[in-house]
């Protein structure tokens, strides 16, 4: 049976964490590992997680919940720590404030991954929600029917939280800490490149998997994130291709 690891990064996240934990508790899949990496929060975050561990023990006795709270070097350093502690077959990052779209998301992902060999990635769509968890709109960038590492030349077509990576490949491709806001883009591309080398599938669930909090890191640091994404795309696809694609992005935006 496929085990899925959900990694959650927190820091003083008490205001938005509970809906993420509740979203986990509602999942109907029985083989789940939840790794929570906290950056030494000073609010009620850790106490909330400890209460959640008690709930998990009662509702999902087969689940494993791991909590580590200590200072870190930032978001992607904490995510690398989460990868190190991951033991499931697939890993997804569902940070404080983000939620699963429905109670059967992990079951859908496990079913989509139940092939021989297991696909490198299982992916789907994303809804955007506000700070209260209310639906705002479908994510503008839509997952393609056939995803490849070249797809991200058109932007990050699959949200990080809707990108389930095979753990062996994910662990071999840590987050590049030279990027503060867009290491997730590079991480996804590198995993898809490795999939192509190994001739492994990228499977589309054709379902909305995630409800993503609009006020995330890339929104708060929008300009810095865009600049970093340009650098990532330049490194991965070449600078001329990247420049041409960004001119097209501008034209596309003006036409709307």
PDB file of C-alpha atoms in Angstrom:
ATOM      1  CA  UNK A   1       0.000   0.000   0.000  1.00  0.00           C
ATOM      2  CA  UNK A   2       1.312   3.421  -0.974  1.00  0.00           C
ATOM      3  CA  UNK A   3       2.127   5.718   1.932  1.00  0.00           C
ATOM      4  CA  UNK A   4       1.857   9.463   1.362  1.00  0.00           C
ATOM      5  CA  UNK A   5       3.868  11.935   3.406  1.00  0.00           C
ATOM      6  CA  UNK A   6       2.432  15.394   3.932  1.00  0.00           C
ATOM      7  CA  UNK A   7       5.011  17.963   5.045  1.00  0.00           C
ATOM      8  CA  UNK A   8       3.782  21.104   6.787  1.00  0.00           C
ATOM      9  CA  UNK A   9       6.064  24.045   7.562  1.00  0.00           C
ATOM     10  CA  UNK A  10       4.977  26.381  10.353  1.00  0.00           C
ATOM     11  CA  UNK A  11       6.175  29.497  12.133  1.00  0.00           C
ATOM     12  CA  UNK A  12       3.817  31.452  14.390  1.00  0.00           C
ATOM     13  CA  UNK A  13       1.010  30.005  12.289  1.00  0.00           C
ATOM     14  CA  UNK A  14      -1.721  29.610  14.916  1.00  0.00           C
ATOM     15  CA  UNK A  15      -4.089  31.945  13.047  1.00  0.00           C
ATOM     16  CA  UNK A  16      -4.287  29.695   9.963  1.00  0.00           C
ATOM     17  CA  UNK A  17      -2.947  26.290  10.996  1.00  0.00           C
ATOM     18  CA  UNK A  18      -6.120  24.728  12.392  1.00  0.00           C
ATOM     19  CA  UNK A  19      -7.902  24.510   9.041  1.00  0.00           C
ATOM     20  CA  UNK A  20      -4.861  22.739   7.593  1.00  0.00           C
ATOM     21  CA  UNK A  21      -4.869  20.213  10.430  1.00  0.00           C
ATOM     22  CA  UNK A  22      -8.641  19.742  10.126  1.00  0.00           C
ATOM     23  CA  UNK A  23      -8.174  19.167   6.411  1.00  0.00           C
ATOM     24  CA  UNK A  24      -5.760  16.336   7.223  1.00  0.00           C
ATOM     25  CA  UNK A  25      -8.070  14.804   9.811  1.00  0.00           C
ATOM     26  CA  UNK A  26     -10.889  14.628   7.251  1.00  0.00           C
ATOM     27  CA  UNK A  27      -8.859  12.556   4.793  1.00  0.00           C
ATOM     28  CA  UNK A  28     -10.220   9.055   4.231  1.00  0.00           C
ATOM     29  CA  UNK A  29      -6.861   7.489   3.361  1.00  0.00           C
ATOM     30  CA  UNK A  30      -5.273   5.242   5.981  1.00  0.00           C
ATOM     31  CA  UNK A  31      -1.573   5.247   5.036  1.00  0.00           C
ATOM     32  CA  UNK A  32      -0.423   8.760   5.879  1.00  0.00           C
ATOM     33  CA  UNK A  33       2.700  10.241   7.427  1.00  0.00           C
ATOM     34  CA  UNK A  34       2.493  13.881   8.514  1.00  0.00           C
ATOM     35  CA  UNK A  35       5.810  15.640   9.079  1.00  0.00           C
ATOM     36  CA  UNK A  36       5.486  19.049  10.737  1.00  0.00           C
ATOM     37  CA  UNK A  37       8.585  21.243  10.799  1.00  0.00           C
ATOM     38  CA  UNK A  38       8.154  24.281  13.040  1.00  0.00           C
ATOM     39  CA  UNK A  39      10.612  27.159  13.196  1.00  0.00           C
ATOM     40  CA  UNK A  40      10.462  27.523  17.004  1.00  0.00           C
ATOM     41  CA  UNK A  41       7.125  29.350  17.057  1.00  0.00           C
ATOM     42  CA  UNK A  42       6.380  31.704  19.927  1.00  0.00           C
ATOM     43  CA  UNK A  43       2.582  31.511  19.640  1.00  0.00           C
ATOM     44  CA  UNK A  44       0.234  28.543  20.162  1.00  0.00           C
ATOM     45  CA  UNK A  45       1.366  26.648  17.045  1.00  0.00           C
ATOM     46  CA  UNK A  46       3.172  23.812  18.838  1.00  0.00           C
ATOM     47  CA  UNK A  47       0.342  23.320  21.346  1.00  0.00           C
ATOM     48  CA  UNK A  48      -2.108  23.097  18.443  1.00  0.00           C
ATOM     49  CA  UNK A  49       0.027  20.420  16.813  1.00  0.00           C
ATOM     50  CA  UNK A  50       0.249  18.468  20.065  1.00  0.00           C
ATOM     51  CA  UNK A  51      -3.556  18.538  20.371  1.00  0.00           C
ATOM     52  CA  UNK A  52      -3.762  17.414  16.743  1.00  0.00           C
ATOM     53  CA  UNK A  53      -1.456  14.460  17.494  1.00  0.00           C
ATOM     54  CA  UNK A  54      -3.948  13.314  20.145  1.00  0.00           C
ATOM     55  CA  UNK A  55      -6.800  13.584  17.630  1.00  0.00           C
ATOM     56  CA  UNK A  56      -4.860  11.616  15.034  1.00  0.00           C
ATOM     57  CA  UNK A  57      -4.159   8.830  17.523  1.00  0.00           C
ATOM     58  CA  UNK A  58      -7.903   8.491  18.127  1.00  0.00           C
ATOM     59  CA  UNK A  59      -9.175   8.909  14.552  1.00  0.00           C
ATOM     60  CA  UNK A  60      -6.324   7.513  12.435  1.00  0.00           C
ATOM     61  CA  UNK A  61      -4.340   4.986  14.478  1.00  0.00           C
ATOM     62  CA  UNK A  62      -2.322   3.905  11.409  1.00  0.00           C
ATOM     63  CA  UNK A  63      -1.031   7.401  10.742  1.00  0.00           C
ATOM     64  CA  UNK A  64       2.372   8.671  11.856  1.00  0.00           C
ATOM     65  CA  UNK A  65       2.767  12.300  12.944  1.00  0.00           C
ATOM     66  CA  UNK A  66       6.251  13.752  13.450  1.00  0.00           C
ATOM     67  CA  UNK A  67       6.860  17.171  14.989  1.00  0.00           C
ATOM     68  CA  UNK A  68      10.177  19.002  15.069  1.00  0.00           C
ATOM     69  CA  UNK A  69      10.360  22.544  16.438  1.00  0.00           C
ATOM     70  CA  UNK A  70      13.667  24.387  16.198  1.00  0.00           C
ATOM     71  CA  UNK A  71      15.132  27.486  14.508  1.00  0.00           C
ATOM     72  CA  UNK A  72      15.812  27.139  10.797  1.00  0.00           C
ATOM     73  CA  UNK A  73      17.355  29.073   7.947  1.00  0.00           C
ATOM     74  CA  UNK A  74      14.082  29.985   6.291  1.00  0.00           C
ATOM     75  CA  UNK A  75      11.245  28.311   4.432  1.00  0.00           C
ATOM     76  CA  UNK A  76      13.245  26.120   2.067  1.00  0.00           C
ATOM     77  CA  UNK A  77      15.723  25.087   4.727  1.00  0.00           C
ATOM     78  CA  UNK A  78      12.726  23.886   6.760  1.00  0.00           C
ATOM     79  CA  UNK A  79      11.348  22.096   3.705  1.00  0.00           C
ATOM     80  CA  UNK A  80      14.652  20.286   3.246  1.00  0.00           C
ATOM     81  CA  UNK A  81      14.429  19.222   6.892  1.00  0.00           C
ATOM     82  CA  UNK A  82      10.964  17.899   6.133  1.00  0.00           C
ATOM     83  CA  UNK A  83      12.295  15.898   3.184  1.00  0.00           C
ATOM     84  CA  UNK A  84      14.969  14.365   5.397  1.00  0.00           C
ATOM     85  CA  UNK A  85      12.297  13.073   7.782  1.00  0.00           C
ATOM     86  CA  UNK A  86      10.022  11.757   5.046  1.00  0.00           C
ATOM     87  CA  UNK A  87       9.613   7.979   4.773  1.00  0.00           C
ATOM     88  CA  UNK A  88       6.488   7.676   2.600  1.00  0.00           C
ATOM     89  CA  UNK A  89       6.402   6.685  -1.067  1.00  0.00           C
ATOM     90  CA  UNK A  90       5.200  10.135  -2.160  1.00  0.00           C
ATOM     91  CA  UNK A  91       5.595  13.559  -0.618  1.00  0.00           C
ATOM     92  CA  UNK A  92       3.568  16.752  -0.866  1.00  0.00           C
ATOM     93  CA  UNK A  93       4.021  20.090   0.902  1.00  0.00           C
ATOM     94  CA  UNK A  94       0.847  21.429   2.504  1.00  0.00           C
ATOM     95  CA  UNK A  95       1.815  24.460   4.571  1.00  0.00           C
ATOM     96  CA  UNK A  96      -0.125  26.321   7.237  1.00  0.00           C
ATOM     97  CA  UNK A  97      -3.284  27.815   5.744  1.00  0.00           C
ATOM     98  CA  UNK A  98      -3.423  25.415   2.775  1.00  0.00           C
ATOM     99  CA  UNK A  99      -5.981  22.599   2.644  1.00  0.00           C
ATOM    100  CA  UNK A 100      -6.992  19.560   0.672  1.00  0.00           C
ATOM    101  CA  UNK A 101      -9.894  20.324  -1.638  1.00  0.00           C
ATOM    102  CA  UNK A 102     -11.903  17.233  -0.650  1.00  0.00           C
ATOM    103  CA  UNK A 103     -11.709  14.402   1.868  1.00  0.00           C
ATOM    104  CA  UNK A 104     -10.649  11.856  -0.768  1.00  0.00           C
ATOM    105  CA  UNK A 105      -7.661  13.719  -2.231  1.00  0.00           C
ATOM    106  CA  UNK A 106      -5.020  11.383  -0.799  1.00  0.00           C
ATOM    107  CA  UNK A 107      -7.039   8.358  -1.900  1.00  0.00           C
ATOM    108  CA  UNK A 108      -7.200   9.762  -5.437  1.00  0.00           C
ATOM    109  CA  UNK A 109      -3.470  10.398  -5.478  1.00  0.00           C
ATOM    110  CA  UNK A 110      -2.708   6.894  -4.177  1.00  0.00           C
ATOM    111  CA  UNK A 111      -4.953   5.345  -6.834  1.00  0.00           C
ATOM    112  CA  UNK A 112      -3.297   7.423  -9.558  1.00  0.00           C
ATOM    113  CA  UNK A 113       0.127   6.266  -8.338  1.00  0.00           C
ATOM    114  CA  UNK A 114      -0.810   2.572  -8.248  1.00  0.00           C
ATOM    115  CA  UNK A 115       1.133   1.592 -11.361  1.00  0.00           C
ATOM    116  CA  UNK A 116       4.273  -0.428 -11.987  1.00  0.00           C
ATOM    117  CA  UNK A 117       6.571   1.406 -12.020  1.00  0.00           C
ATOM    118  CA  UNK A 118       5.158   4.113  -9.798  1.00  0.00           C
ATOM    119  CA  UNK A 119       4.954   7.464 -11.627  1.00  0.00           C
ATOM    120  CA  UNK A 120       7.423  10.182 -10.717  1.00  0.00           C
ATOM    121  CA  UNK A 121       4.685  12.753 -10.134  1.00  0.00           C
ATOM    122  CA  UNK A 122       0.943  12.835  -9.546  1.00  0.00           C
ATOM    123  CA  UNK A 123      -0.605  16.266 -10.046  1.00  0.00           C
ATOM    124  CA  UNK A 124      -3.860  18.199 -10.251  1.00  0.00           C
ATOM    125  CA  UNK A 125      -5.538  21.580 -10.076  1.00  0.00           C
ATOM    126  CA  UNK A 126      -5.786  24.233  -7.346  1.00  0.00           C
ATOM    127  CA  UNK A 127      -8.389  26.628  -5.958  1.00  0.00           C
ATOM    128  CA  UNK A 128      -7.357  29.943  -4.384  1.00  0.00           C
ATOM    129  CA  UNK A 129      -8.851  30.852  -0.982  1.00  0.00           C
ATOM    130  CA  UNK A 130      -8.687  33.906   1.280  1.00  0.00           C
ATOM    131  CA  UNK A 131      -7.401  34.174   4.859  1.00  0.00           C
ATOM    132  CA  UNK A 132     -10.674  32.713   6.144  1.00  0.00           C
ATOM    133  CA  UNK A 133     -10.459  29.720   3.831  1.00  0.00           C
ATOM    134  CA  UNK A 134     -13.259  30.951   1.539  1.00  0.00           C
ATOM    135  CA  UNK A 135     -13.102  30.133  -2.169  1.00  0.00           C
ATOM    136  CA  UNK A 136     -11.984  33.042  -4.360  1.00  0.00           C
ATOM    137  CA  UNK A 137     -11.278  31.627  -7.815  1.00  0.00           C
ATOM    138  CA  UNK A 138      -9.701  28.806  -9.754  1.00  0.00           C
ATOM    139  CA  UNK A 139      -5.955  29.193 -10.117  1.00  0.00           C
ATOM    140  CA  UNK A 140      -5.204  31.114 -13.303  1.00  0.00           C
ATOM    141  CA  UNK A 141      -2.472  28.762 -14.529  1.00  0.00           C
ATOM    142  CA  UNK A 142      -4.014  25.382 -15.342  1.00  0.00           C
ATOM    143  CA  UNK A 143      -2.226  22.008 -15.367  1.00  0.00           C
ATOM    144  CA  UNK A 144      -1.657  20.679 -18.883  1.00  0.00           C
ATOM    145  CA  UNK A 145      -3.034  17.322 -19.910  1.00  0.00           C
ATOM    146  CA  UNK A 146       0.504  16.086 -20.527  1.00  0.00           C
ATOM    147  CA  UNK A 147       3.015  17.617 -18.141  1.00  0.00           C
ATOM    148  CA  UNK A 148       6.762  17.630 -18.866  1.00  0.00           C
ATOM    149  CA  UNK A 149       9.687  19.565 -17.431  1.00  0.00           C
ATOM    150  CA  UNK A 150       9.417  21.917 -20.412  1.00  0.00           C
ATOM    151  CA  UNK A 151       5.835  22.846 -19.474  1.00  0.00           C
ATOM    152  CA  UNK A 152       7.021  25.323 -16.848  1.00  0.00           C
ATOM    153  CA  UNK A 153       8.435  27.563 -19.591  1.00  0.00           C
ATOM    154  CA  UNK A 154       4.860  28.896 -19.620  1.00  0.00           C
ATOM    155  CA  UNK A 155       4.921  29.514 -15.859  1.00  0.00           C
ATOM    156  CA  UNK A 156       4.382  27.237 -12.886  1.00  0.00           C
ATOM    157  CA  UNK A 157       1.398  25.421 -14.384  1.00  0.00           C
ATOM    158  CA  UNK A 158       1.025  23.109 -11.389  1.00  0.00           C
ATOM    159  CA  UNK A 159       0.855  24.578  -7.899  1.00  0.00           C
ATOM    160  CA  UNK A 160       3.485  23.193  -5.542  1.00  0.00           C
ATOM    161  CA  UNK A 161       0.760  21.941  -3.167  1.00  0.00           C
ATOM    162  CA  UNK A 162      -0.835  19.932  -5.989  1.00  0.00           C
ATOM    163  CA  UNK A 163       2.457  18.309  -7.020  1.00  0.00           C
ATOM    164  CA  UNK A 164       3.021  14.878  -5.413  1.00  0.00           C
ATOM    165  CA  UNK A 165       6.580  13.705  -6.009  1.00  0.00           C
ATOM    166  CA  UNK A 166       7.980  10.231  -5.589  1.00  0.00           C
ATOM    167  CA  UNK A 167      10.041  10.416  -2.425  1.00  0.00           C
ATOM    168  CA  UNK A 168      13.208   8.776  -3.747  1.00  0.00           C
ATOM    169  CA  UNK A 169      13.410  11.381  -6.509  1.00  0.00           C
ATOM    170  CA  UNK A 170      12.419  14.236  -4.195  1.00  0.00           C
ATOM    171  CA  UNK A 171      15.122  13.404  -1.656  1.00  0.00           C
ATOM    172  CA  UNK A 172      17.757  13.355  -4.386  1.00  0.00           C
ATOM    173  CA  UNK A 173      16.743  16.888  -5.394  1.00  0.00           C
ATOM    174  CA  UNK A 174      16.808  19.146  -2.360  1.00  0.00           C
ATOM    175  CA  UNK A 175      15.569  22.730  -2.444  1.00  0.00           C
ATOM    176  CA  UNK A 176      18.226  25.136  -3.690  1.00  0.00           C
ATOM    177  CA  UNK A 177      18.772  27.557  -0.803  1.00  0.00           C
ATOM    178  CA  UNK A 178      20.169  30.309  -2.996  1.00  0.00           C
ATOM    179  CA  UNK A 179      16.531  31.033  -3.842  1.00  0.00           C
ATOM    180  CA  UNK A 180      14.443  32.541  -1.042  1.00  0.00           C
ATOM    181  CA  UNK A 181      11.041  32.635  -2.760  1.00  0.00           C
ATOM    182  CA  UNK A 182      11.108  30.385  -5.842  1.00  0.00           C
ATOM    183  CA  UNK A 183      13.129  27.288  -4.991  1.00  0.00           C
ATOM    184  CA  UNK A 184       9.887  25.305  -5.350  1.00  0.00           C
ATOM    185  CA  UNK A 185       9.802  26.088  -9.090  1.00  0.00           C
ATOM    186  CA  UNK A 186      13.327  24.762  -9.603  1.00  0.00           C
ATOM    187  CA  UNK A 187      12.574  21.731  -7.409  1.00  0.00           C
ATOM    188  CA  UNK A 188       9.568  20.742  -9.506  1.00  0.00           C
ATOM    189  CA  UNK A 189      11.484  21.181 -12.765  1.00  0.00           C
ATOM    190  CA  UNK A 190      14.405  19.069 -11.541  1.00  0.00           C
ATOM    191  CA  UNK A 191      12.061  16.280 -10.455  1.00  0.00           C
ATOM    192  CA  UNK A 192      10.351  16.289 -13.843  1.00  0.00           C
ATOM    193  CA  UNK A 193      13.727  16.220 -15.590  1.00  0.00           C
ATOM    194  CA  UNK A 194      14.668  13.161 -13.573  1.00  0.00           C
ATOM    195  CA  UNK A 195      11.338  11.578 -14.513  1.00  0.00           C
ATOM    196  CA  UNK A 196      12.177  12.005 -18.189  1.00  0.00           C
ATOM    197  CA  UNK A 197      15.623  10.442 -17.688  1.00  0.00           C
ATOM    198  CA  UNK A 198      14.059   7.429 -15.958  1.00  0.00           C
ATOM    199  CA  UNK A 199      11.147   7.298 -18.419  1.00  0.00           C
ATOM    200  CA  UNK A 200       8.659   7.607 -15.586  1.00  0.00           C
ATOM    201  CA  UNK A 201       5.135   8.948 -16.019  1.00  0.00           C
ATOM    202  CA  UNK A 202       3.679  12.227 -14.732  1.00  0.00           C
ATOM    203  CA  UNK A 203       0.038  11.440 -13.981  1.00  0.00           C
ATOM    204  CA  UNK A 204      -2.800  13.970 -14.175  1.00  0.00           C
ATOM    205  CA  UNK A 205      -5.610  13.270 -11.678  1.00  0.00           C
ATOM    206  CA  UNK A 206      -7.973  15.636 -13.541  1.00  0.00           C
ATOM    207  CA  UNK A 207      -9.155  16.820 -10.120  1.00  0.00           C
ATOM    208  CA  UNK A 208      -8.795  19.857  -7.876  1.00  0.00           C
ATOM    209  CA  UNK A 209      -6.443  18.701  -5.127  1.00  0.00           C
ATOM    210  CA  UNK A 210      -5.671  21.841  -3.131  1.00  0.00           C
ATOM    211  CA  UNK A 211      -7.212  24.963  -1.662  1.00  0.00           C
ATOM    212  CA  UNK A 212      -4.238  27.340  -1.619  1.00  0.00           C
ATOM    213  CA  UNK A 213      -3.998  30.387   0.640  1.00  0.00           C
ATOM    214  CA  UNK A 214      -3.693  33.499  -1.545  1.00  0.00           C
ATOM    215  CA  UNK A 215      -1.477  35.375   0.921  1.00  0.00           C
ATOM    216  CA  UNK A 216       1.428  32.963   0.615  1.00  0.00           C
ATOM    217  CA  UNK A 217       5.136  33.759   0.404  1.00  0.00           C
ATOM    218  CA  UNK A 218       5.128  34.390  -3.344  1.00  0.00           C
ATOM    219  CA  UNK A 219       2.236  36.853  -2.967  1.00  0.00           C
ATOM    220  CA  UNK A 220       3.750  38.744  -0.042  1.00  0.00           C
ATOM    221  CA  UNK A 221       7.130  38.919  -1.820  1.00  0.00           C
ATOM    222  CA  UNK A 222       5.681  39.170  -5.315  1.00  0.00           C
ATOM    223  CA  UNK A 223       8.385  41.239  -7.023  1.00  0.00           C
ATOM    224  CA  UNK A 224      11.291  39.276  -5.512  1.00  0.00           C
ATOM    225  CA  UNK A 225       9.543  36.027  -6.411  1.00  0.00           C
ATOM    226  CA  UNK A 226       9.087  37.077 -10.040  1.00  0.00           C
ATOM    227  CA  UNK A 227      12.751  38.042 -10.316  1.00  0.00           C
ATOM    228  CA  UNK A 228      13.832  34.712  -8.879  1.00  0.00           C
ATOM    229  CA  UNK A 229      11.523  32.803 -11.208  1.00  0.00           C
ATOM    230  CA  UNK A 230      13.105  34.589 -14.145  1.00  0.00           C
ATOM    231  CA  UNK A 231      16.524  33.413 -12.923  1.00  0.00           C
ATOM    232  CA  UNK A 232      15.281  29.845 -12.459  1.00  0.00           C
ATOM    233  CA  UNK A 233      13.779  29.758 -15.947  1.00  0.00           C
ATOM    234  CA  UNK A 234      16.939  31.270 -17.421  1.00  0.00           C
ATOM    235  CA  UNK A 235      19.047  28.532 -15.835  1.00  0.00           C
ATOM    236  CA  UNK A 236      16.678  25.741 -16.837  1.00  0.00           C
ATOM    237  CA  UNK A 237      15.518  26.804 -20.319  1.00  0.00           C
ATOM    238  CA  UNK A 238      18.126  29.289 -21.519  1.00  0.00           C
ATOM    239  CA  UNK A 239      18.084  33.069 -21.307  1.00  0.00           C
ATOM    240  CA  UNK A 240      16.832  33.812 -24.841  1.00  0.00           C
ATOM    241  CA  UNK A 241      13.900  31.412 -24.471  1.00  0.00           C
ATOM    242  CA  UNK A 242      13.122  32.850 -21.052  1.00  0.00           C
ATOM    243  CA  UNK A 243      13.219  36.434 -22.314  1.00  0.00           C
ATOM    244  CA  UNK A 244      10.952  35.559 -25.237  1.00  0.00           C
ATOM    245  CA  UNK A 245       8.470  33.800 -22.946  1.00  0.00           C
ATOM    246  CA  UNK A 246       8.334  36.781 -20.594  1.00  0.00           C
ATOM    247  CA  UNK A 247       7.600  39.130 -23.487  1.00  0.00           C
ATOM    248  CA  UNK A 248       4.738  36.786 -24.356  1.00  0.00           C
ATOM    249  CA  UNK A 249       3.561  36.845 -20.694  1.00  0.00           C
ATOM    250  CA  UNK A 250       3.337  40.642 -20.867  1.00  0.00           C
ATOM    251  CA  UNK A 251       1.440  40.577 -24.172  1.00  0.00           C
ATOM    252  CA  UNK A 252      -0.948  37.940 -22.798  1.00  0.00           C
ATOM    253  CA  UNK A 253      -1.630  40.039 -19.716  1.00  0.00           C
ATOM    254  CA  UNK A 254      -2.250  43.226 -21.706  1.00  0.00           C
ATOM    255  CA  UNK A 255      -4.747  41.440 -23.991  1.00  0.00           C
ATOM    256  CA  UNK A 256      -6.912  40.328 -21.055  1.00  0.00           C
TER     257      UNK A 256
END
